[in-house]
Coordinates of C-alpha atoms in Angstrom, one line a residue:
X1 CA 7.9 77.1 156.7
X2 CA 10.2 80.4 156.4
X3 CA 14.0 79.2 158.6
X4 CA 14.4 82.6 160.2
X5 CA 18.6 83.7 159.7
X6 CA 19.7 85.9 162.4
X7 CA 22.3 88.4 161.5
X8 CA 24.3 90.8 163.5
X9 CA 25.5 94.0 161.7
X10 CA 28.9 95.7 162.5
X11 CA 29.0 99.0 160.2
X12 CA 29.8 102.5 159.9
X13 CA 27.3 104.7 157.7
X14 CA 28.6 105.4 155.3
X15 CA 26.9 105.2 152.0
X16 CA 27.2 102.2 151.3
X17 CA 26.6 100.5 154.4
X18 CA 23.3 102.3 154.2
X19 CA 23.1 100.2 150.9
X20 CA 23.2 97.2 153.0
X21 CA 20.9 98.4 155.6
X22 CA 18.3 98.9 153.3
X23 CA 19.0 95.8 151.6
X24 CA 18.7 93.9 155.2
X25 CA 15.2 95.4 155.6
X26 CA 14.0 94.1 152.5
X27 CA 14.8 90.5 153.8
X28 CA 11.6 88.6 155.3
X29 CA 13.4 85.7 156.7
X30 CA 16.3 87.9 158.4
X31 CA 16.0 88.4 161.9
X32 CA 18.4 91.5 163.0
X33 CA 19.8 90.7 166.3
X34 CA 21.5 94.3 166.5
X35 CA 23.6 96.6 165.0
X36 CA 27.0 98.0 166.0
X37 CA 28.2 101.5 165.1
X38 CA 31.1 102.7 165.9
X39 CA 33.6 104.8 163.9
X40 CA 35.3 104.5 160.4
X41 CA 34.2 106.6 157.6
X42 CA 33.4 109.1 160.1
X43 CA 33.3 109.5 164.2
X44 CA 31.2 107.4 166.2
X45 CA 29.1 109.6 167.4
X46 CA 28.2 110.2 163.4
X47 CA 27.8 107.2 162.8
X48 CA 25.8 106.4 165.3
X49 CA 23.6 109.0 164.2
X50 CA 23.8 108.0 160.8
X51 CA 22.6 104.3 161.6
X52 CA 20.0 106.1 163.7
X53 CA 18.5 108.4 161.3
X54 CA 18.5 105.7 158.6
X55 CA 16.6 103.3 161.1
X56 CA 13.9 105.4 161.9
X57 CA 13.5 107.0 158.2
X58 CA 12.5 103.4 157.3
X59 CA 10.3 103.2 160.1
X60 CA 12.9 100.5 161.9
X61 CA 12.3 101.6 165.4
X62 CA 12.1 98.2 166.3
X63 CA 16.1 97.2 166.0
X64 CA 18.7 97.9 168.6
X65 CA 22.0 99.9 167.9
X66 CA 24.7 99.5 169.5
X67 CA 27.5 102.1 170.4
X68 CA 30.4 100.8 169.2
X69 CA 34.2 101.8 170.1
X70 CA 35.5 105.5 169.3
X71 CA 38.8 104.4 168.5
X72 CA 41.3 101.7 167.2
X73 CA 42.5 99.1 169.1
X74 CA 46.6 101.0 168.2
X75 CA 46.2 104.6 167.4
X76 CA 44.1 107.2 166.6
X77 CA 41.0 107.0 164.4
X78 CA 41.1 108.8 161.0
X79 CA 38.1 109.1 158.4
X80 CA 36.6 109.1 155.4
X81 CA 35.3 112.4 155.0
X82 CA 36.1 113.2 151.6
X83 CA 34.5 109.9 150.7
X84 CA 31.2 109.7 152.3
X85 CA 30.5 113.4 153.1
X86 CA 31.1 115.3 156.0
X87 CA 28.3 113.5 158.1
X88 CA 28.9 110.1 156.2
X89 CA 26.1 111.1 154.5
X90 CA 26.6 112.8 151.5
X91 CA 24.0 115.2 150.8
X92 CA 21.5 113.0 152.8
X93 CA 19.2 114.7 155.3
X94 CA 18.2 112.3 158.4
X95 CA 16.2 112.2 160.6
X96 CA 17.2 112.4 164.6
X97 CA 15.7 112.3 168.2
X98 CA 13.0 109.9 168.2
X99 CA 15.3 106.7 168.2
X100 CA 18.4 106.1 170.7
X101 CA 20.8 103.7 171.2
X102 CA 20.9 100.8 173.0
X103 CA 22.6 100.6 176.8
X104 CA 24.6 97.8 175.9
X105 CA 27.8 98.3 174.3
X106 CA 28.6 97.2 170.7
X107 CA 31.3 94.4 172.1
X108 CA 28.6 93.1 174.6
X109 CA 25.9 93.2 172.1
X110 CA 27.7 90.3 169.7
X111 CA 28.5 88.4 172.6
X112 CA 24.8 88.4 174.2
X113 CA 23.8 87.4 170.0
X114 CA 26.2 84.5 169.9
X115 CA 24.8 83.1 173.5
X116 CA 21.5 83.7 172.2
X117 CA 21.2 82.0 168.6
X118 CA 24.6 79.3 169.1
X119 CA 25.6 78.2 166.1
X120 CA 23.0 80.1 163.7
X121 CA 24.1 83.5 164.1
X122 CA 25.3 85.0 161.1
X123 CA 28.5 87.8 161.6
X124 CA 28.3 90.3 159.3
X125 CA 32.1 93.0 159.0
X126 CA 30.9 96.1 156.7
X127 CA 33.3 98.5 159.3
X128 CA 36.4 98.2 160.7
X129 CA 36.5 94.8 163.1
X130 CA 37.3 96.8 166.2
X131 CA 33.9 95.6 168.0
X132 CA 34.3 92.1 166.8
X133 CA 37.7 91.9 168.2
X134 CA 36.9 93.8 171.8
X135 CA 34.3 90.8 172.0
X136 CA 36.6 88.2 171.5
X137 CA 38.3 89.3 174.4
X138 CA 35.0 88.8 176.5
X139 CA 33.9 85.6 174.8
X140 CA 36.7 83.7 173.6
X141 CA 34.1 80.9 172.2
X142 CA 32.6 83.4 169.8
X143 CA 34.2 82.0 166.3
X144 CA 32.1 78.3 167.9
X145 CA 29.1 80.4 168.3
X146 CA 28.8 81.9 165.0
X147 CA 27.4 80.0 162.4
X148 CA 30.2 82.2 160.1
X149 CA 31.4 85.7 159.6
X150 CA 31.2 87.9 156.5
X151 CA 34.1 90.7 155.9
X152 CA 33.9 93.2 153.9
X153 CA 37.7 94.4 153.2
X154 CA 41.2 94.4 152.4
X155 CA 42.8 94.0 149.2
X156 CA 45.1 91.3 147.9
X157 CA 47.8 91.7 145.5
X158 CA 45.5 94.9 144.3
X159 CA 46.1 98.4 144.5
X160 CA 44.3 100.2 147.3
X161 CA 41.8 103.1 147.9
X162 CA 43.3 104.6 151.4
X163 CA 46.9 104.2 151.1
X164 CA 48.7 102.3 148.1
X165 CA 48.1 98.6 149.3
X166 CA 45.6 99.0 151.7
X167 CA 41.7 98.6 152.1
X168 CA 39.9 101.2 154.6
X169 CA 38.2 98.9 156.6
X170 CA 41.1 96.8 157.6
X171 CA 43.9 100.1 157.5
X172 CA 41.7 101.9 160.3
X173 CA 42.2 99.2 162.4
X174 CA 44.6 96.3 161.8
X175 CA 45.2 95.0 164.5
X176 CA 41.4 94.1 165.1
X177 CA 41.1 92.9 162.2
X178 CA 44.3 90.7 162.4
X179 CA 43.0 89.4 165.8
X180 CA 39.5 88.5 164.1
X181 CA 40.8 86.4 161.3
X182 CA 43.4 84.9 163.3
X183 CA 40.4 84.1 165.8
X184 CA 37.7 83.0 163.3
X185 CA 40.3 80.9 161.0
X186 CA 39.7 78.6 163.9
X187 CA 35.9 77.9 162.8
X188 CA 34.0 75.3 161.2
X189 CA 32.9 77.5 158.5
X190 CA 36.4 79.6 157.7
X191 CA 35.5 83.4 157.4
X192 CA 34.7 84.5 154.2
X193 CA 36.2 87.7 152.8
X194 CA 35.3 90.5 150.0
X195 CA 38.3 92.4 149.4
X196 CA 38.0 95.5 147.1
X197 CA 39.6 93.9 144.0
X198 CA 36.4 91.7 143.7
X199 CA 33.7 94.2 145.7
X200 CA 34.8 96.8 142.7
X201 CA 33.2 95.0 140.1
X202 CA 29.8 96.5 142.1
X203 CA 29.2 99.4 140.2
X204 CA 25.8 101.4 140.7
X205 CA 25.6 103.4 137.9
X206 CA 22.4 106.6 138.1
X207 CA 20.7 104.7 135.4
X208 CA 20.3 101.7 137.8
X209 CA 19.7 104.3 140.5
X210 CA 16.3 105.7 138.4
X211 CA 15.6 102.0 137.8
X212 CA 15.1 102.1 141.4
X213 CA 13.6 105.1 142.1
X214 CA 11.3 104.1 139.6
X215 CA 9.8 101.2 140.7
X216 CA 8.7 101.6 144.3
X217 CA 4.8 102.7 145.8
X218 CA 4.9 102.6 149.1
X219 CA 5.0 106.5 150.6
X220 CA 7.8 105.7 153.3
X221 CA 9.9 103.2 151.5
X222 CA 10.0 106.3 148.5
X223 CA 11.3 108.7 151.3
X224 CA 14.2 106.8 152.4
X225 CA 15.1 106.0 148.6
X226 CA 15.0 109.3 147.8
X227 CA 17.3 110.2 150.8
X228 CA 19.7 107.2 149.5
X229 CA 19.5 109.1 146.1
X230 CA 21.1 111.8 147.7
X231 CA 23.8 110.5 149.6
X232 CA 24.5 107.9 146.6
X233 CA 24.6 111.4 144.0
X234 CA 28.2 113.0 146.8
X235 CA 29.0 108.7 146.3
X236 CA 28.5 109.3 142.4
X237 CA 30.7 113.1 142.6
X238 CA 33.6 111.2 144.6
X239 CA 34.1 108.7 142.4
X240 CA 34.5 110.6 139.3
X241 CA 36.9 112.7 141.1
X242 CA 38.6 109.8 141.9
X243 CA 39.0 108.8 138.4
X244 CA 36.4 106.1 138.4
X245 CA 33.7 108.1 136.9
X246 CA 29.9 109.3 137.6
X247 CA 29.3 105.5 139.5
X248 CA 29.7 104.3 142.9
X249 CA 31.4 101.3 143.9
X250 CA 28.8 99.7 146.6
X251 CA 31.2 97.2 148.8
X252 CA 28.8 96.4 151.5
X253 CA 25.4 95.1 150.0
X254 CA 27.2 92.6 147.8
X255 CA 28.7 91.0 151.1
X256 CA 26.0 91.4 153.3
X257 CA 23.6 89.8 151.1
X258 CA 25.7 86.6 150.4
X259 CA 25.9 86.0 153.9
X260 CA 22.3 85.9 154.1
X261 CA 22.4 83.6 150.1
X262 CA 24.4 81.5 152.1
X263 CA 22.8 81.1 155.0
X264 CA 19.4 80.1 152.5
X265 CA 21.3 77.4 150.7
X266 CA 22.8 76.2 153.6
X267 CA 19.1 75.6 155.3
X268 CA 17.2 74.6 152.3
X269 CA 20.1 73.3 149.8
X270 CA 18.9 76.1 147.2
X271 CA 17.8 79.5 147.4
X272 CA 14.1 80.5 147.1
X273 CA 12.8 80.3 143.6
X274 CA 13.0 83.4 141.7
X275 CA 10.2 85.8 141.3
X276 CA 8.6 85.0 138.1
X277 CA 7.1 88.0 135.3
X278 CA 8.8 91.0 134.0
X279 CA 11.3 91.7 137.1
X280 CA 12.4 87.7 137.0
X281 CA 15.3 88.0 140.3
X282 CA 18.7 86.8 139.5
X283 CA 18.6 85.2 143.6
X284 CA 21.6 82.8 143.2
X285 CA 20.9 79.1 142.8
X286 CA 23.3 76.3 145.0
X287 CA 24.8 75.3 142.0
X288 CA 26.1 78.7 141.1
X289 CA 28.9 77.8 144.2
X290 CA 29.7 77.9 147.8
X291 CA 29.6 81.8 147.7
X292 CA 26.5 83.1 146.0
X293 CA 27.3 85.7 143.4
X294 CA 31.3 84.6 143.5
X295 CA 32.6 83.2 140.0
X296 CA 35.6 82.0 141.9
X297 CA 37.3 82.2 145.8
X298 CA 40.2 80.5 147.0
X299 CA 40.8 79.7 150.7
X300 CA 44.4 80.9 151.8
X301 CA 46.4 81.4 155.2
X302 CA 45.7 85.4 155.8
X303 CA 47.7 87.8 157.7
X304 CA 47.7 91.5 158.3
X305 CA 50.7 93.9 158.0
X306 CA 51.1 96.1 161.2
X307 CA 54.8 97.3 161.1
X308 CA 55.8 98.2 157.6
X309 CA 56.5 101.9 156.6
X310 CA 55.1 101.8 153.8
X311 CA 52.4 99.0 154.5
X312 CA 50.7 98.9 158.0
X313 CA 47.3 97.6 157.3
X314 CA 48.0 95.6 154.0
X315 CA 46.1 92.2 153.9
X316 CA 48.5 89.5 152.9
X317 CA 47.1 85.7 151.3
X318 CA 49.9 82.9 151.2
X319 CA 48.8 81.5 147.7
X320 CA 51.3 79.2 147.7
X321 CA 51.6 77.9 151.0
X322 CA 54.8 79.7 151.7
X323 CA 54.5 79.7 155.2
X324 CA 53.4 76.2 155.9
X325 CA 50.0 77.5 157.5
X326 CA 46.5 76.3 157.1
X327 CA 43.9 78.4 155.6
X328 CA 42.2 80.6 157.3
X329 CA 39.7 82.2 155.6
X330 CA 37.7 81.9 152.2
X331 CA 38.4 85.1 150.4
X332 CA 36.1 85.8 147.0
X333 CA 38.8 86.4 143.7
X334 CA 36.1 87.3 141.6
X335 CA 32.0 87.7 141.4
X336 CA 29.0 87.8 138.7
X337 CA 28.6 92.0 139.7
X338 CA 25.7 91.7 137.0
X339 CA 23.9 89.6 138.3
X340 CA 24.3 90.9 142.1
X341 CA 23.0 94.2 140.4
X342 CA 20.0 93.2 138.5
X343 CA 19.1 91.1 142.3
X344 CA 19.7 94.3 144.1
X345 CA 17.5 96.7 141.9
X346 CA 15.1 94.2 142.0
X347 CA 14.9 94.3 145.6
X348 CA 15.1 98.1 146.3
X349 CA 12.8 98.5 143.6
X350 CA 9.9 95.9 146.0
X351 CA 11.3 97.7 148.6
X352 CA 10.2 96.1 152.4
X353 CA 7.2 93.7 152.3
X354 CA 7.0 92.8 155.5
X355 CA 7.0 95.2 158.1
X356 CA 2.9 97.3 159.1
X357 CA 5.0 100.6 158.7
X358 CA 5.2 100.2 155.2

């Protein structure tokens, strides 16, 4: 019998976080409690109309979104524009109007999901952590309630790609996110982090793109790929400008599907067997480690830098115990990317399996 892993979903399409969405509705066994959206690569109201329009492309009119907060908890918002398109996008054309939001705030919406799946729910950070960090302040209890959180962001000892030591995520907002881990280093489970010097080493290249395109036969699943191709070819242009070349680097699938890896081994003590025949999935195995995909993480005390000049928003790891604090979160040092490709393509390739819509 298939354990059903129910996930909550804080991002902010963005390209890549539509990566992870469609990754998510590939997932038979994931139940999707809800999704925040709220601004960070572009406003709120975009994003929400990105998560939206991505939703109801798939045929996902089934899943609640939740309006997330306009701004940071300190400061005004700035965005990502230049990375992920005017609308967030890229050169994406979405759908809109036959889909709206849920009543229920994004802060309100992790709480109810905590009450209603204690101890199993599964956190997942691809945005900024301003939600998580409003709900806190409702629900104290939350880093009990969750089974663990996921967090896509920062950067450690690494250059970074908004300012020169900082991660986007965690610089449009660090004082959420400071309040999260600070919170959640309290849990069972510490929180596990992706920071950009190990998330990097995800590199969609077109010729995996085609691979994809490729592969799939069911009418709707093709439309939204061929919308992904789209936003993923502004992704591709960006990149290259940036110096990286004609690739993408695709942060938020990579964490958003070990949660989930996780969340298998932790119920069955191995993940599901791989698919045999020509397209034989590289699904992690327990003994591949704690952290499926990671070749190596290292749990460290975590801070975030709020007053520097130079360095507001820099995420700081006490390797050596400097500051006599315990760990508090499980950040990933480095991953098999490979491998986390070859599962991906797979899976985008199958597309959903599960759903009548498709």
């Amino acid at each position: 019998m298939v354990q059903v892993i129910p996930l909550f979903l804080d991002c902010d399409p963005g390209i890549d976080d539509a990566l992870a969405l469609g990754w998510l509705f590939c997932q038979d066994d994931v139940e999707i409690t809800g999704l925040a959206a709220s601004g960070g690569n572009v406003s709120t109201a975009q994003v929400l109309a990105n998560t939206l329009g991505w939703l109801q492309l798939a045929g996902r009119t089934d899943l609640s979104v939740h309006v997330g907060a306009e701004h940071p908890l300190a400061g005004v918002s700035e965005y990502a524009e230049e990375t992920h398109g005017d609308t967030g996008a890229g050169y994406a054309r979405l759908p809109t109007g036959r889909i709206t939001a849920d009543e229920l705030p994004a802060a309100q919406a992790w709480v109810r999901a905590a009450h209603a799946h204690p101890g199993e729910l599964i956190g997942v950070l691809t945005g900024p952590a301003t939600n998580l960090a409003l709900a806190l302040r409702l629900e104290p209890k939350l880093p009990q309630l969750l089974r663990r959180l996921f967090i896509m962001g920062g950067a450690f000892n690494y250059r970074g790609n908004t300012r020169p030591t900082t991660e986007w995520n965690v610089s449009y907002d660090p004082e959420a996110t400071k309040a999260v881990i600070d919170a959640f280093g309290e849990s069972t489970h510490l929180p596990v982090i992706g920071p950009i010097e190990a998330t990097e080493a995800v590199a969609l290249t077109p010729v995996r793109l085609q691979q994809i395109l490729d592969g799939t036969s069911s009418a709707v699943w093709s439309a939204w790929l061929a919308q992904l191709a789209e936003a993923l070819r502004f992704y591709f242009e960006f990149h290259e400008a940036d110096g990286h070349g004609y690739l993408a680097h695709v942060h938020d699938p990579y964490v958003t599907a070990a949660a989930v890896a996780w969340a298998r081994i932790q119920n069955h003590g191995e993940s599901p067997s791989p698919a045999a025949g020509p397209e034989r999935d590289s699904f992690p195995r327990a003994t591949d480690g704690i952290i499926p995909w990671a070749r190596k993480t290292e749990k460290a005390a975590v801070d975030v830098e709020l007053i520097g000049t130079l360095t507001r928003g820099e995420t700081v790891a006490d390797w050596l115990g400097r500051w006599g604090r315990a760990p508090n979160a499980e950040i990933i040092r480095s991953l098999d990317a490979e491998a986390f490709l070859d599962h991906l393509t797979i899976t985008l390739r199958r597309g959903p399996q599960h759903h009548g819509s498709h």
